PDB file of C-alpha atoms and ligand atoms in Angstrom:
ATOM      1  CA  UNK E 122      97.209 -24.612  73.763  1.00  0.00           C
ATOM      2  CA  UNK E 123      95.721 -22.712  71.189  1.00  0.00           C
ATOM      3  CA  UNK E 124      92.459 -20.433  70.919  1.00  0.00           C
ATOM      4  CA  UNK E 125      90.149 -20.245  69.019  1.00  0.00           C
ATOM      5  CA  UNK E 126      87.413 -17.581  69.482  1.00  0.00           C
ATOM      6  CA  UNK E 127      87.891 -14.955  72.642  1.00  0.00           C
ATOM      7  CA  UNK E 128      84.751 -13.406  74.117  1.00  0.00           C
ATOM      8  CA  UNK E 129      85.138  -9.843  75.935  1.00  0.00           C
ATOM      9  CA  UNK E 130      82.835  -9.787  79.823  1.00  0.00           C
ATOM     10  CA  UNK E 131      82.225  -6.608  80.806  1.00  0.00           C
ATOM     11  CA  UNK E 132      81.212  -6.498  84.561  1.00  0.00           C
ATOM     12  CA  UNK E 133      81.944  -4.231  86.779  1.00  0.00           C
ATOM     13  CA  UNK E 134      81.394  -7.102  89.910  1.00  0.00           C
ATOM     14  CA  UNK E 135      84.253  -8.817  90.928  1.00  0.00           C
ATOM     15  CA  UNK E 136      82.545 -12.036  92.192  1.00  0.00           C
ATOM     16  CA  UNK E 137      81.025 -11.890  88.504  1.00  0.00           C
ATOM     17  CA  UNK E 138      83.940 -11.466  86.814  1.00  0.00           C
ATOM     18  CA  UNK E 139      86.069 -14.519  89.279  1.00  0.00           C
ATOM     19  CA  UNK E 140      82.672 -17.278  88.208  1.00  0.00           C
ATOM     20  CA  UNK E 141      82.192 -15.461  84.018  1.00  0.00           C
ATOM     21  CA  UNK E 142      86.352 -16.842  84.076  1.00  0.00           C
ATOM     22  CA  UNK E 143      85.911 -20.518  86.401  1.00  0.00           C
ATOM     23  CA  UNK E 144      82.813 -21.406  83.801  1.00  0.00           C
ATOM     24  CA  UNK E 145      84.856 -20.398  80.718  1.00  0.00           C
ATOM     25  CA  UNK E 146      88.426 -21.930  82.361  1.00  0.00           C
ATOM     26  CA  UNK E 147      86.303 -25.810  82.741  1.00  0.00           C
ATOM     27  CA  UNK E 148      83.408 -25.458  80.284  1.00  0.00           C
ATOM     28  CA  UNK E 149      84.610 -22.921  76.944  1.00  0.00           C
ATOM     29  CA  UNK E 150      88.586 -24.287  77.617  1.00  0.00           C
ATOM     30  CA  UNK E 151      89.329 -23.057  73.803  1.00  0.00           C
ATOM     31  CA  UNK E 152      87.995 -19.735  74.012  1.00  0.00           C
ATOM     32  CA  UNK E 153      89.628 -16.992  75.338  1.00  0.00           C
ATOM     33  CA  UNK E 154      88.088 -14.593  77.402  1.00  0.00           C
ATOM     34  CA  UNK E 155      88.749 -10.659  77.780  1.00  0.00           C
ATOM     35  CA  UNK E 156      87.218  -8.809  80.216  1.00  0.00           C
ATOM     36  CA  UNK E 157      86.954  -4.719  81.098  1.00  0.00           C
ATOM     37  CA  UNK E 158      85.404  -3.428  83.999  1.00  0.00           C
ATOM     38  CA  UNK E 159      83.713  -0.385  82.857  1.00  0.00           C
ATOM     39  CA  UNK E 160      82.141   0.112  79.460  1.00  0.00           C
ATOM     40  CA  UNK E 161      84.979   2.631  78.190  1.00  0.00           C
ATOM     41  CA  UNK E 162      86.934  -0.093  78.385  1.00  0.00           C
ATOM     42  CA  UNK E 163      85.455  -2.739  76.926  1.00  0.00           C
ATOM     43  CA  UNK E 164      84.558  -0.861  73.881  1.00  0.00           C
ATOM     44  CA  UNK E 165      88.084   0.455  73.682  1.00  0.00           C
ATOM     45  CA  UNK E 166      88.887  -3.823  74.075  1.00  0.00           C
ATOM     46  CA  UNK E 167      86.005  -4.240  72.315  1.00  0.00           C
ATOM     47  CA  UNK E 168      87.494  -2.842  68.869  1.00  0.00           C
ATOM     48  CA  UNK E 169      90.756  -3.304  69.293  1.00  0.00           C
ATOM     49  CA  UNK E 170      90.259  -7.153  69.949  1.00  0.00           C
ATOM     50  CA  UNK E 171      87.288  -7.888  67.976  1.00  0.00           C
ATOM     51  CA  UNK E 172      85.745 -10.651  69.848  1.00  0.00           C
ATOM     52  CA  UNK E 173      83.228 -13.090  68.548  1.00  0.00           C
ATOM     53  CA  UNK E 174      81.589 -12.408  71.478  1.00  0.00           C
ATOM     54  CA  UNK E 175      80.641  -9.759  74.016  1.00  0.00           C
ATOM     55  CA  UNK E 176      79.074 -11.100  77.175  1.00  0.00           C
ATOM     56  CA  UNK E 177      77.576  -7.238  78.422  1.00  0.00           C
ATOM     57  CA  UNK E 178      76.138  -6.649  82.331  1.00  0.00           C
ATOM     58  CA  UNK E 179      73.648  -3.837  81.766  1.00  0.00           C
ATOM     59  CA  UNK E 180      74.607  -2.213  85.694  1.00  0.00           C
ATOM     60  CA  UNK E 181      77.913   0.005  84.451  1.00  0.00           C
ATOM     61  CA  UNK E 182      79.482   2.586  86.725  1.00  0.00           C
ATOM     62  CA  UNK E 183      79.720   4.633  83.571  1.00  0.00           C
ATOM     63  CA  UNK E 184      78.490   4.143  80.489  1.00  0.00           C
ATOM     64  CA  UNK E 185      74.539   1.400  80.804  1.00  0.00           C
ATOM     65  CA  UNK E 186      74.284  -1.473  78.820  1.00  0.00           C
ATOM     66  CA  UNK E 187      72.036  -0.086  76.935  1.00  0.00           C
ATOM     67  CA  UNK E 188      74.754   2.587  75.885  1.00  0.00           C
ATOM     68  CA  UNK E 189      77.760   1.098  75.561  1.00  0.00           C
ATOM     69  CA  UNK E 190      75.044  -1.250  72.701  1.00  0.00           C
ATOM     70  CA  UNK E 191      74.559   2.514  70.940  1.00  0.00           C
ATOM     71  CA  UNK E 192      77.960   2.800  71.044  1.00  0.00           C
ATOM     72  CA  UNK E 193      78.603  -0.491  69.191  1.00  0.00           C
ATOM     73  CA  UNK E 194      75.811  -0.242  67.126  1.00  0.00           C
ATOM     74  CA  UNK E 195      77.482   2.983  65.793  1.00  0.00           C
ATOM     75  CA  UNK E 196      80.769   1.612  65.470  1.00  0.00           C
ATOM     76  CA  UNK E 197      80.834  -0.358  62.123  1.00  0.00           C
ATOM     77  CA  UNK E 198      83.786  -2.785  63.294  1.00  0.00           C
ATOM     78  CA  UNK E 199      82.576  -3.565  66.738  1.00  0.00           C
ATOM     79  CA  UNK E 200      78.529  -3.252  65.009  1.00  0.00           C
ATOM     80  CA  UNK E 201      78.229  -7.110  63.108  1.00  0.00           C
ATOM     81  CA  UNK E 202      79.881  -8.819  66.658  1.00  0.00           C
ATOM     82  CA  UNK E 203      76.649 -10.326  68.787  1.00  0.00           C
ATOM     83  CA  UNK E 204      75.912  -8.980  71.978  1.00  0.00           C
ATOM     84  CA  UNK E 205      74.414 -10.991  75.219  1.00  0.00           C
ATOM     85  CA  UNK E 206      72.833  -9.092  77.503  1.00  0.00           C
ATOM     86  CA  UNK E 207      73.616  -9.931  81.601  1.00  0.00           C
ATOM     87  CA  UNK E 208      71.456  -7.932  84.276  1.00  0.00           C
ATOM     88  CA  UNK E 209      69.752  -8.189  87.335  1.00  0.00           C
ATOM     89  CA  UNK E 210      66.915  -6.308  85.981  1.00  0.00           C
ATOM     90  CA  UNK E 211      64.474  -9.015  85.191  1.00  0.00           C
ATOM     91  CA  UNK E 212      60.780  -7.602  84.609  1.00  0.00           C
ATOM     92  CA  UNK E 213      59.764  -8.465  81.507  1.00  0.00           C
ATOM     93  CA  UNK E 214      59.849  -4.556  79.885  1.00  0.00           C
ATOM     94  CA  UNK E 215      63.580  -5.315  80.592  1.00  0.00           C
ATOM     95  CA  UNK E 216      63.587  -8.596  78.421  1.00  0.00           C
ATOM     96  CA  UNK E 217      61.701  -6.753  76.029  1.00  0.00           C
ATOM     97  CA  UNK E 218      64.346  -2.899  75.629  1.00  0.00           C
ATOM     98  CA  UNK E 219      67.623  -5.669  75.279  1.00  0.00           C
ATOM     99  CA  UNK E 220      65.537  -7.197  72.040  1.00  0.00           C
ATOM    100  CA  UNK E 221      64.986  -4.343  71.121  1.00  0.00           C
ATOM    101  CA  UNK E 222      68.373  -2.947  71.601  1.00  0.00           C
ATOM    102  CA  UNK E 223      70.151  -5.410  68.852  1.00  0.00           C
ATOM    103  CA  UNK E 224      71.392  -7.723  72.150  1.00  0.00           C
ATOM    104  CA  UNK E 225      71.766 -11.553  70.879  1.00  0.00           C
ATOM    105  CA  UNK E 226      70.494 -12.730  74.217  1.00  0.00           C
ATOM    106  CA  UNK E 227      69.465 -12.370  77.705  1.00  0.00           C
ATOM    107  CA  UNK E 228      70.695 -14.295  80.627  1.00  0.00           C
ATOM    108  CA  UNK E 229      69.440 -12.914  83.997  1.00  0.00           C
ATOM    109  CA  UNK E 230      71.535 -12.464  87.355  1.00  0.00           C
ATOM    110  CA  UNK E 231      71.947 -14.672  89.856  1.00  0.00           C
ATOM    111  CA  UNK E 232      72.254 -17.583  85.897  1.00  0.00           C
ATOM    112  CA  UNK E 233      72.438 -21.118  86.452  1.00  0.00           C
ATOM    113  CA  UNK E 234      76.367 -22.673  84.956  1.00  0.00           C
ATOM    114  CA  UNK E 235      74.691 -24.600  81.994  1.00  0.00           C
ATOM    115  CA  UNK E 236      71.836 -21.885  80.279  1.00  0.00           C
ATOM    116  CA  UNK E 237      75.533 -18.938  80.533  1.00  0.00           C
ATOM    117  CA  UNK E 238      77.919 -21.436  78.671  1.00  0.00           C
ATOM    118  CA  UNK E 239      75.055 -22.892  76.033  1.00  0.00           C
ATOM    119  CA  UNK E 240      74.163 -19.136  75.361  1.00  0.00           C
ATOM    120  CA  UNK E 241      78.234 -18.646  74.199  1.00  0.00           C
ATOM    121  CA  UNK E 242      78.215 -21.987  72.612  1.00  0.00           C
ATOM    122  CA  UNK E 243      75.295 -21.271  70.842  1.00  0.00           C
ATOM    123  CA  UNK E 244      75.519 -17.581  70.060  1.00  0.00           C
ATOM    124  CA  UNK E 245      79.869 -18.654  68.896  1.00  0.00           C
ATOM    125  CA  UNK E 246      78.632 -21.509  66.723  1.00  0.00           C
ATOM    126  CA  UNK E 247      76.554 -18.782  65.165  1.00  0.00           C
ATOM    127  CA  UNK E 248      72.839 -20.578  65.419  1.00  0.00           C
ATOM    128  CA  UNK E 249      70.892 -18.273  68.211  1.00  0.00           C
TER     129      UNK E 249
HETATM  130 MG1  LIG C 570      77.164  -4.659  87.517  1.00  0.00          MG
END
């Protein structure tokens, strides 16, 4: 089957990465999932592949998600790509900071499979 769209997931936790892989296979089979374990690799893949959506973990080992977001928004080629934040930080101040930083959405861990799937589908459809 040919993939219709591409999503890049930047996540350092292997369990979360495996879960996302499973969710995409099961619920979003027409979407290709690219993976990066660090912000540096994620930024490189984002520039090379220009995915339709980026799911960005806030707690990464090199840059944090906000710093990675700044890099994405400072680069003309990656600026238009919607970015969904995913984080265990669930304080209102964290969510407000994400909104101010230009994220298109914010998912808190642990997340519901349905919530994640619907957020991705909406952003890929351009209606979020
Ligand atoms: Mg993390």
